[in-house]
Amino acid sequence: MINFKEDKELMPLNHSCAHVMAQAVKHLFPNAKFWVGPVIEEGFYYDMDLGDKVLSEEDIDAISKEMKKIIKDGKRIVRQEITREEALAMFKDDPYKIDLINNMDDDTNITCYTQGDYTDLCRGPHVETVKECKYFKLIKFSGAYWKGDAKNKMLQRIYGVCFKTEEDLNNHLQELEEAKERDHRKIGKDLDIFMTHDLVGKGMPLWLPNGAIVRKQLENYIYEKERKMGYKHVYTPCVGTVDLYKTSGHWDHYQENMFPKMQVDEEEFVLRPMNCPHHMLVYGNDIHSYKELPIRIGEFATDFRYEASGAVKGLERVRCMCQNDAHLFVRPDQIGDEFKKVVSLILDVYHDFGIKNYKFRLSLRDKADKEKYFDDDDMWNEAESKLRSVLNELGVEYFEAIGEAAFYGPKLDVEVKPAVGPEVTLSTCQLDFLLPRRFNLSYIDSNGEKQTPIVLHRAIFGTFDRFTAFILEETKGALPLWLSPTQIKILPVNNEYHLDYATDLYNKLINLDFRTTLDSREEKVGYRMREAVITKTPITLIIGQNEVDNNLVSYRLYGSEETKTVTYDEFVTYITNRIKEYK
Ligand code: TSB
Ligand code: ZN
């Protein structure tokens, strides 16, 4: 997808188109007041105050029409430099623009751009005439709080895109349509993976039976891998006291991302946003010798985070999530090895899921920023060079992001691109030199002295929520056999002659733990087959006379028109192998 903000030609074009849109709005709603109309990665938008008016589809159509008129009229876009006083006078009726002007630095060169009867305060750049904005489309509209703050007035926001040619616009609209089809929110609904309900709350999805199967498979899968790597799994409560989070530092540094505290008797609790503090206490429950390290404490742990209401999105960004979390307690000489194991596990998992479109981002500190980063040059230098050398050793491609490290240490994130919206982080591995100190953790070294361990925070799936969203989009809902809620659907061609055999088959497959359903509705087999395709069932068994007479199984794979006929044993071997290979 194009990034409008970074495209040298599309950026000014979309900027001008935002002005044309504002002009059209002003023609239709003369009292409209305007806040900001920037170019963003996905095109442009403009936020405006239309009084009590809430926009409808019809309004958007009317605005589009008016824009076309303005564009046809073809006025030039004229730039003008003005003084602060002139600007304040020019926009005296628009409190939003006055707010912008008042917040500008004294030395700002204030400019405005005029086309016909419309002038906007703006830094530019713009195209020459509004004529160039011919190939545009208003994409969507929504409410948006002024300055993104829920305490402020809700403004109306309209999003759009603009291109240089009709062909580019049409291609883009088609891509958007395809992305919508691939959006996990649509697939999740179509396949009954999850639902949401106002009575439960924003960003709090409910996993339906089909989704619960997928999640359980993911849990079993990663649990096995982690256990083989020596992880010990725990269960800890999804609340902690305020004091716990004061000890960890989250109370001071992470509070804006947390749900507010609640009082129970004399204790003050918060819903936990992270599991690290609990795991620190688990480690501290015993005295440890250097020989025991690394100690790897894992948990499928529920966390709550206050995500902005405009940011929550399906399963991808939620307020109640379950992390595939672990904290690895290591000695300084074990950092490299342990980090390598985590990266190898990430690669291994991505390979099993066939995930190819991702980027590793190594987040390092900005040496000049002594405020943001915990001050220990030797520690940082050593840690960063260790992480780098492990990545090079593994031949992993990555990019470095200076100034993106956490306060407590460098980290490695895996970035992926969802069908709709900006990139998100899936896996993460974060080095931490501070938290073990805050909790006074120690191990006894070979000289009998107390030392402080170092912690690696890591989540391979990130959260089950986000990972499921991602995998639904990657597969367009056609999940691999081992993950699919229903693996096999059996269709007897004619119940009178084939149902007994089909039922027998069904019982045998269920006993072997294959997720099987029997569709013996009195509908034509073609109709039932089409439905199996719509629900993206990986394997459909078609049982007719030949199968009954010769004790055979005929099957069709999702996405294929071909029917294969084999013996029951051959069929079981085939699916068993496919599941083993995560195919
Ligand atoms: C890895 N303490 C560490 C942990 O030990 C931690 O919490 N790291 S995190 O903040 O980066 O979160 C871990 C992962 O959770 C992220 O990599 C991301 O994949 C996922 N995640 C974060 N916020 C959300 C959210 N709102 N919805 C869904 N998943 C999320
Ligand atoms: Zn953690």
mmCIF file with all atom_site columns, N, CA, C and O and ligand atoms in Angstrom, residues 274 276 305 307 315-318 321 323 325-327 425-428 430 457-459 462-463 466, ligand 1:
data_model
loop_
_atom_site.group_PDB
_atom_site.id
_atom_site.type_symbol
_atom_site.label_atom_id
_atom_site.label_alt_id
_atom_site.label_comp_id
_atom_site.label_asym_id
_atom_site.label_entity_id
_atom_site.label_seq_id
_atom_site.pdbx_PDB_ins_code
_atom_site.Cartn_x
_atom_site.Cartn_y
_atom_site.Cartn_z
_atom_site.occupancy
_atom_site.B_iso_or_equiv
_atom_site.pdbx_formal_charge
_atom_site.auth_seq_id
_atom_site.auth_comp_id
_atom_site.auth_asym_id
_atom_site.auth_atom_id
_atom_site.pdbx_PDB_model_num
ATOM   1   N N   . MET A 1 274 ? 0.674  -5.698  33.162 1.00 0.00 ? 274 MET A N   1
ATOM   2   C CA  . MET A 1 274 ? 1.839  -6.545  32.820 1.00 0.00 ? 274 MET A CA  1
ATOM   3   C C   . MET A 1 274 ? 2.031  -7.563  33.928 1.00 0.00 ? 274 MET A C   1
ATOM   4   O O   . MET A 1 274 ? 1.585  -7.354  35.060 1.00 0.00 ? 274 MET A O   1
ATOM   5   N N   . CYS A 1 276 ? 5.157  -8.887  34.804 1.00 0.00 ? 276 CYS A N   1
ATOM   6   C CA  . CYS A 1 276 ? 6.539  -8.944  35.302 1.00 0.00 ? 276 CYS A CA  1
ATOM   7   C C   . CYS A 1 276 ? 6.594  -8.902  36.836 1.00 0.00 ? 276 CYS A C   1
ATOM   8   O O   . CYS A 1 276 ? 7.297  -9.725  37.439 1.00 0.00 ? 276 CYS A O   1
ATOM   9   N N   . ARG A 1 305 ? -5.258 -3.138  29.775 1.00 0.00 ? 305 ARG A N   1
ATOM   10  C CA  . ARG A 1 305 ? -4.600 -1.858  29.498 1.00 0.00 ? 305 ARG A CA  1
ATOM   11  C C   . ARG A 1 305 ? -5.631 -0.857  29.036 1.00 0.00 ? 305 ARG A C   1
ATOM   12  O O   . ARG A 1 305 ? -6.560 -1.220  28.301 1.00 0.00 ? 305 ARG A O   1
ATOM   13  N N   . GLU A 1 307 ? -6.387 1.339   26.561 1.00 0.00 ? 307 GLU A N   1
ATOM   14  C CA  . GLU A 1 307 ? -6.064 1.773   25.199 1.00 0.00 ? 307 GLU A CA  1
ATOM   15  C C   . GLU A 1 307 ? -7.117 2.811   24.825 1.00 0.00 ? 307 GLU A C   1
ATOM   16  O O   . GLU A 1 307 ? -8.293 2.654   25.180 1.00 0.00 ? 307 GLU A O   1
ATOM   17  N N   . LEU A 1 315 ? -9.530 -8.009  17.585 1.00 0.00 ? 315 LEU A N   1
ATOM   18  C CA  . LEU A 1 315 ? -8.659 -8.737  18.513 1.00 0.00 ? 315 LEU A CA  1
ATOM   19  C C   . LEU A 1 315 ? -7.252 -8.148  18.497 1.00 0.00 ? 315 LEU A C   1
ATOM   20  O O   . LEU A 1 315 ? -6.401 -8.543  19.288 1.00 0.00 ? 315 LEU A O   1
ATOM   21  N N   . GLU A 1 316 ? -7.023 -7.209  17.581 1.00 0.00 ? 316 GLU A N   1
ATOM   22  C CA  . GLU A 1 316 ? -5.655 -6.741  17.389 1.00 0.00 ? 316 GLU A CA  1
ATOM   23  C C   . GLU A 1 316 ? -5.205 -5.787  18.492 1.00 0.00 ? 316 GLU A C   1
ATOM   24  O O   . GLU A 1 316 ? -4.059 -5.834  18.946 1.00 0.00 ? 316 GLU A O   1
ATOM   25  N N   . ARG A 1 317 ? -6.081 -4.889  18.872 1.00 0.00 ? 317 ARG A N   1
ATOM   26  C CA  . ARG A 1 317 ? -5.734 -3.985  19.968 1.00 0.00 ? 317 ARG A CA  1
ATOM   27  C C   . ARG A 1 317 ? -6.909 -3.973  20.931 1.00 0.00 ? 317 ARG A C   1
ATOM   28  O O   . ARG A 1 317 ? -7.968 -3.428  20.615 1.00 0.00 ? 317 ARG A O   1
ATOM   29  N N   . VAL A 1 318 ? -6.720 -4.607  22.065 1.00 0.00 ? 318 VAL A N   1
ATOM   30  C CA  . VAL A 1 318 ? -7.813 -4.812  23.016 1.00 0.00 ? 318 VAL A CA  1
ATOM   31  C C   . VAL A 1 318 ? -7.459 -4.188  24.356 1.00 0.00 ? 318 VAL A C   1
ATOM   32  O O   . VAL A 1 318 ? -6.306 -3.777  24.580 1.00 0.00 ? 318 VAL A O   1
ATOM   33  N N   . MET A 1 321 ? -6.379 -8.533  27.425 1.00 0.00 ? 321 MET A N   1
ATOM   34  C CA  . MET A 1 321 ? -5.607 -9.384  26.516 1.00 0.00 ? 321 MET A CA  1
ATOM   35  C C   . MET A 1 321 ? -4.952 -10.517 27.278 1.00 0.00 ? 321 MET A C   1
ATOM   36  O O   . MET A 1 321 ? -4.843 -10.460 28.507 1.00 0.00 ? 321 MET A O   1
ATOM   37  N N   . GLN A 1 323 ? -1.428 -12.473 27.332 1.00 0.00 ? 323 GLN A N   1
ATOM   38  C CA  . GLN A 1 323 ? -0.055 -12.551 26.807 1.00 0.00 ? 323 GLN A CA  1
ATOM   39  C C   . GLN A 1 323 ? 0.473  -13.967 26.868 1.00 0.00 ? 323 GLN A C   1
ATOM   40  O O   . GLN A 1 323 ? 0.175  -14.718 27.797 1.00 0.00 ? 323 GLN A O   1
ATOM   41  N N   . ASP A 1 325 ? 3.397  -14.917 27.800 1.00 0.00 ? 325 ASP A N   1
ATOM   42  C CA  . ASP A 1 325 ? 4.482  -14.179 28.443 1.00 0.00 ? 325 ASP A CA  1
ATOM   43  C C   . ASP A 1 325 ? 5.496  -15.099 29.122 1.00 0.00 ? 325 ASP A C   1
ATOM   44  O O   . ASP A 1 325 ? 5.163  -16.226 29.507 1.00 0.00 ? 325 ASP A O   1
ATOM   45  N N   . ALA A 1 326 ? 6.717  -14.628 29.243 1.00 0.00 ? 326 ALA A N   1
ATOM   46  C CA  . ALA A 1 326 ? 7.692  -15.303 30.102 1.00 0.00 ? 326 ALA A CA  1
ATOM   47  C C   . ALA A 1 326 ? 8.766  -14.313 30.501 1.00 0.00 ? 326 ALA A C   1
ATOM   48  O O   . ALA A 1 326 ? 9.059  -13.360 29.766 1.00 0.00 ? 326 ALA A O   1
ATOM   49  N N   . HIS A 1 327 ? 9.284  -14.526 31.684 1.00 0.00 ? 327 HIS A N   1
ATOM   50  C CA  . HIS A 1 327 ? 10.416 -13.745 32.175 1.00 0.00 ? 327 HIS A CA  1
ATOM   51  C C   . HIS A 1 327 ? 11.564 -14.701 32.448 1.00 0.00 ? 327 HIS A C   1
ATOM   52  O O   . HIS A 1 327 ? 11.395 -15.672 33.173 1.00 0.00 ? 327 HIS A O   1
ATOM   53  N N   . THR A 1 425 ? 3.269  -4.517  16.681 1.00 0.00 ? 425 THR A N   1
ATOM   54  C CA  . THR A 1 425 ? 4.278  -5.454  17.161 1.00 0.00 ? 425 THR A CA  1
ATOM   55  C C   . THR A 1 425 ? 3.631  -6.774  17.512 1.00 0.00 ? 425 THR A C   1
ATOM   56  O O   . THR A 1 425 ? 2.618  -6.804  18.205 1.00 0.00 ? 425 THR A O   1
ATOM   57  N N   . LEU A 1 426 ? 4.258  -7.847  17.049 1.00 0.00 ? 426 LEU A N   1
ATOM   58  C CA  . LEU A 1 426 ? 3.773  -9.176  17.421 1.00 0.00 ? 426 LEU A CA  1
ATOM   59  C C   . LEU A 1 426 ? 4.691  -9.684  18.542 1.00 0.00 ? 426 LEU A C   1
ATOM   60  O O   . LEU A 1 426 ? 4.412  -9.484  19.703 1.00 0.00 ? 426 LEU A O   1
ATOM   61  N N   . SER A 1 427 ? 5.798  -10.303 18.169 1.00 0.00 ? 427 SER A N   1
ATOM   62  C CA  . SER A 1 427 ? 6.707  -10.834 19.191 1.00 0.00 ? 427 SER A CA  1
ATOM   63  C C   . SER A 1 427 ? 7.568  -9.720  19.764 1.00 0.00 ? 427 SER A C   1
ATOM   64  O O   . SER A 1 427 ? 7.840  -8.729  19.084 1.00 0.00 ? 427 SER A O   1
ATOM   65  N N   . THR A 1 428 ? 8.031  -9.943  20.990 1.00 0.00 ? 428 THR A N   1
ATOM   66  C CA  . THR A 1 428 ? 8.950  -8.975  21.582 1.00 0.00 ? 428 THR A CA  1
ATOM   67  C C   . THR A 1 428 ? 9.892  -9.685  22.541 1.00 0.00 ? 428 THR A C   1
ATOM   68  O O   . THR A 1 428 ? 9.535  -10.701 23.138 1.00 0.00 ? 428 THR A O   1
ATOM   69  N N   . GLN A 1 430 ? 12.698 -8.222  25.462 1.00 0.00 ? 430 GLN A N   1
ATOM   70  C CA  . GLN A 1 430 ? 13.230 -6.993  26.055 1.00 0.00 ? 430 GLN A CA  1
ATOM   71  C C   . GLN A 1 430 ? 14.210 -7.308  27.179 1.00 0.00 ? 430 GLN A C   1
ATOM   72  O O   . GLN A 1 430 ? 13.878 -8.071  28.087 1.00 0.00 ? 430 GLN A O   1
ATOM   73  N N   . HIS A 1 457 ? 12.305 -10.088 29.182 1.00 0.00 ? 457 HIS A N   1
ATOM   74  C CA  . HIS A 1 457 ? 10.851 -10.206 29.042 1.00 0.00 ? 457 HIS A CA  1
ATOM   75  C C   . HIS A 1 457 ? 10.628 -10.679 27.618 1.00 0.00 ? 457 HIS A C   1
ATOM   76  O O   . HIS A 1 457 ? 11.179 -10.073 26.690 1.00 0.00 ? 457 HIS A O   1
ATOM   77  N N   . ARG A 1 458 ? 9.819  -11.672 27.425 1.00 0.00 ? 458 ARG A N   1
ATOM   78  C CA  . ARG A 1 458 ? 9.579  -12.064 26.028 1.00 0.00 ? 458 ARG A CA  1
ATOM   79  C C   . ARG A 1 458 ? 8.154  -12.594 25.842 1.00 0.00 ? 458 ARG A C   1
ATOM   80  O O   . ARG A 1 458 ? 7.565  -13.197 26.743 1.00 0.00 ? 458 ARG A O   1
ATOM   81  N N   . ALA A 1 459 ? 7.585  -12.313 24.696 1.00 0.00 ? 459 ALA A N   1
ATOM   82  C CA  . ALA A 1 459 ? 6.280  -12.855 24.327 1.00 0.00 ? 459 ALA A CA  1
ATOM   83  C C   . ALA A 1 459 ? 6.391  -13.253 22.867 1.00 0.00 ? 459 ALA A C   1
ATOM   84  O O   . ALA A 1 459 ? 6.685  -12.406 22.019 1.00 0.00 ? 459 ALA A O   1
ATOM   85  N N   . GLY A 1 462 ? 3.186  -12.573 21.256 1.00 0.00 ? 462 GLY A N   1
ATOM   86  C CA  . GLY A 1 462 ? 2.702  -11.284 21.762 1.00 0.00 ? 462 GLY A CA  1
ATOM   87  C C   . GLY A 1 462 ? 1.541  -11.634 22.676 1.00 0.00 ? 462 GLY A C   1
ATOM   88  O O   . GLY A 1 462 ? 1.720  -12.202 23.745 1.00 0.00 ? 462 GLY A O   1
ATOM   89  N N   . THR A 1 463 ? 0.337  -11.371 22.181 1.00 0.00 ? 463 THR A N   1
ATOM   90  C CA  . THR A 1 463 ? -0.850 -11.846 22.884 1.00 0.00 ? 463 THR A CA  1
ATOM   91  C C   . THR A 1 463 ? -1.583 -12.834 21.972 1.00 0.00 ? 463 THR A C   1
ATOM   92  O O   . THR A 1 463 ? -1.464 -12.759 20.748 1.00 0.00 ? 463 THR A O   1
ATOM   93  N N   . ARG A 1 466 ? -3.833 -10.672 19.590 1.00 0.00 ? 466 ARG A N   1
ATOM   94  C CA  . ARG A 1 466 ? -3.239 -10.051 18.408 1.00 0.00 ? 466 ARG A CA  1
ATOM   95  C C   . ARG A 1 466 ? -2.761 -11.098 17.421 1.00 0.00 ? 466 ARG A C   1
ATOM   96  O O   . ARG A 1 466 ? -2.894 -10.940 16.214 1.00 0.00 ? 466 ARG A O   1
HETATM 97  C C1  . TSB B 2 .   ? 6.789  -9.396  27.173 1.00 0.00 ? 1   TSB B C1  1
HETATM 98  N N1  . TSB B 2 .   ? 6.347  -7.104  30.151 1.00 0.00 ? 1   TSB B N1  1
HETATM 99  C C2  . TSB B 2 .   ? 6.450  -7.434  28.759 1.00 0.00 ? 1   TSB B C2  1
HETATM 100 C C3  . TSB B 2 .   ? 6.315  -8.933  28.575 1.00 0.00 ? 1   TSB B C3  1
HETATM 101 O O1  . TSB B 2 .   ? 7.082  -9.635  29.536 1.00 0.00 ? 1   TSB B O1  1
HETATM 102 C C4  . TSB B 2 .   ? 5.337  -6.684  27.992 1.00 0.00 ? 1   TSB B C4  1
HETATM 103 O O2  . TSB B 2 .   ? 4.239  -6.545  28.508 1.00 0.00 ? 1   TSB B O2  1
HETATM 104 N N2  . TSB B 2 .   ? 5.654  -6.258  26.786 1.00 0.00 ? 1   TSB B N2  1
HETATM 105 S S1  . TSB B 2 .   ? 4.641  -5.483  25.815 1.00 0.00 ? 1   TSB B S1  1
HETATM 106 O O3  . TSB B 2 .   ? 4.081  -4.359  26.486 1.00 0.00 ? 1   TSB B O3  1
HETATM 107 O O4  . TSB B 2 .   ? 5.369  -5.196  24.613 1.00 0.00 ? 1   TSB B O4  1
HETATM 108 O O5  . TSB B 2 .   ? 3.461  -6.414  25.466 1.00 0.00 ? 1   TSB B O5  1
HETATM 109 C C5  . TSB B 2 .   ? 3.718  -7.694  24.932 1.00 0.00 ? 1   TSB B C5  1
HETATM 110 C C6  . TSB B 2 .   ? 2.982  -7.910  23.631 1.00 0.00 ? 1   TSB B C6  1
HETATM 111 O O6  . TSB B 2 .   ? 1.580  -7.765  23.831 1.00 0.00 ? 1   TSB B O6  1
HETATM 112 C C7  . TSB B 2 .   ? 3.298  -6.906  22.533 1.00 0.00 ? 1   TSB B C7  1
HETATM 113 O O7  . TSB B 2 .   ? 4.459  -7.278  21.842 1.00 0.00 ? 1   TSB B O7  1
HETATM 114 C C8  . TSB B 2 .   ? 2.071  -6.999  21.641 1.00 0.00 ? 1   TSB B C8  1
HETATM 115 O O8  . TSB B 2 .   ? 2.218  -8.051  20.708 1.00 0.00 ? 1   TSB B O8  1
HETATM 116 C C9  . TSB B 2 .   ? 0.966  -7.384  22.606 1.00 0.00 ? 1   TSB B C9  1
HETATM 117 N N3  . TSB B 2 .   ? 0.048  -6.271  22.929 1.00 0.00 ? 1   TSB B N3  1
HETATM 118 C C10 . TSB B 2 .   ? 0.365  -5.108  23.536 1.00 0.00 ? 1   TSB B C10 1
HETATM 119 N N4  . TSB B 2 .   ? -0.721 -4.322  23.679 1.00 0.00 ? 1   TSB B N4  1
HETATM 120 C C11 . TSB B 2 .   ? -1.759 -5.012  23.148 1.00 0.00 ? 1   TSB B C11 1
HETATM 121 C C12 . TSB B 2 .   ? -3.163 -4.733  22.998 1.00 0.00 ? 1   TSB B C12 1
HETATM 122 N N5  . TSB B 2 .   ? -3.703 -3.610  23.431 1.00 0.00 ? 1   TSB B N5  1
HETATM 123 N N6  . TSB B 2 .   ? -3.938 -5.668  22.393 1.00 0.00 ? 1   TSB B N6  1
HETATM 124 C C13 . TSB B 2 .   ? -3.402 -6.824  21.959 1.00 0.00 ? 1   TSB B C13 1
HETATM 125 N N7  . TSB B 2 .   ? -2.114 -7.133  22.090 1.00 0.00 ? 1   TSB B N7  1
HETATM 126 C C14 . TSB B 2 .   ? -1.285 -6.250  22.665 1.00 0.00 ? 1   TSB B C14 1
#
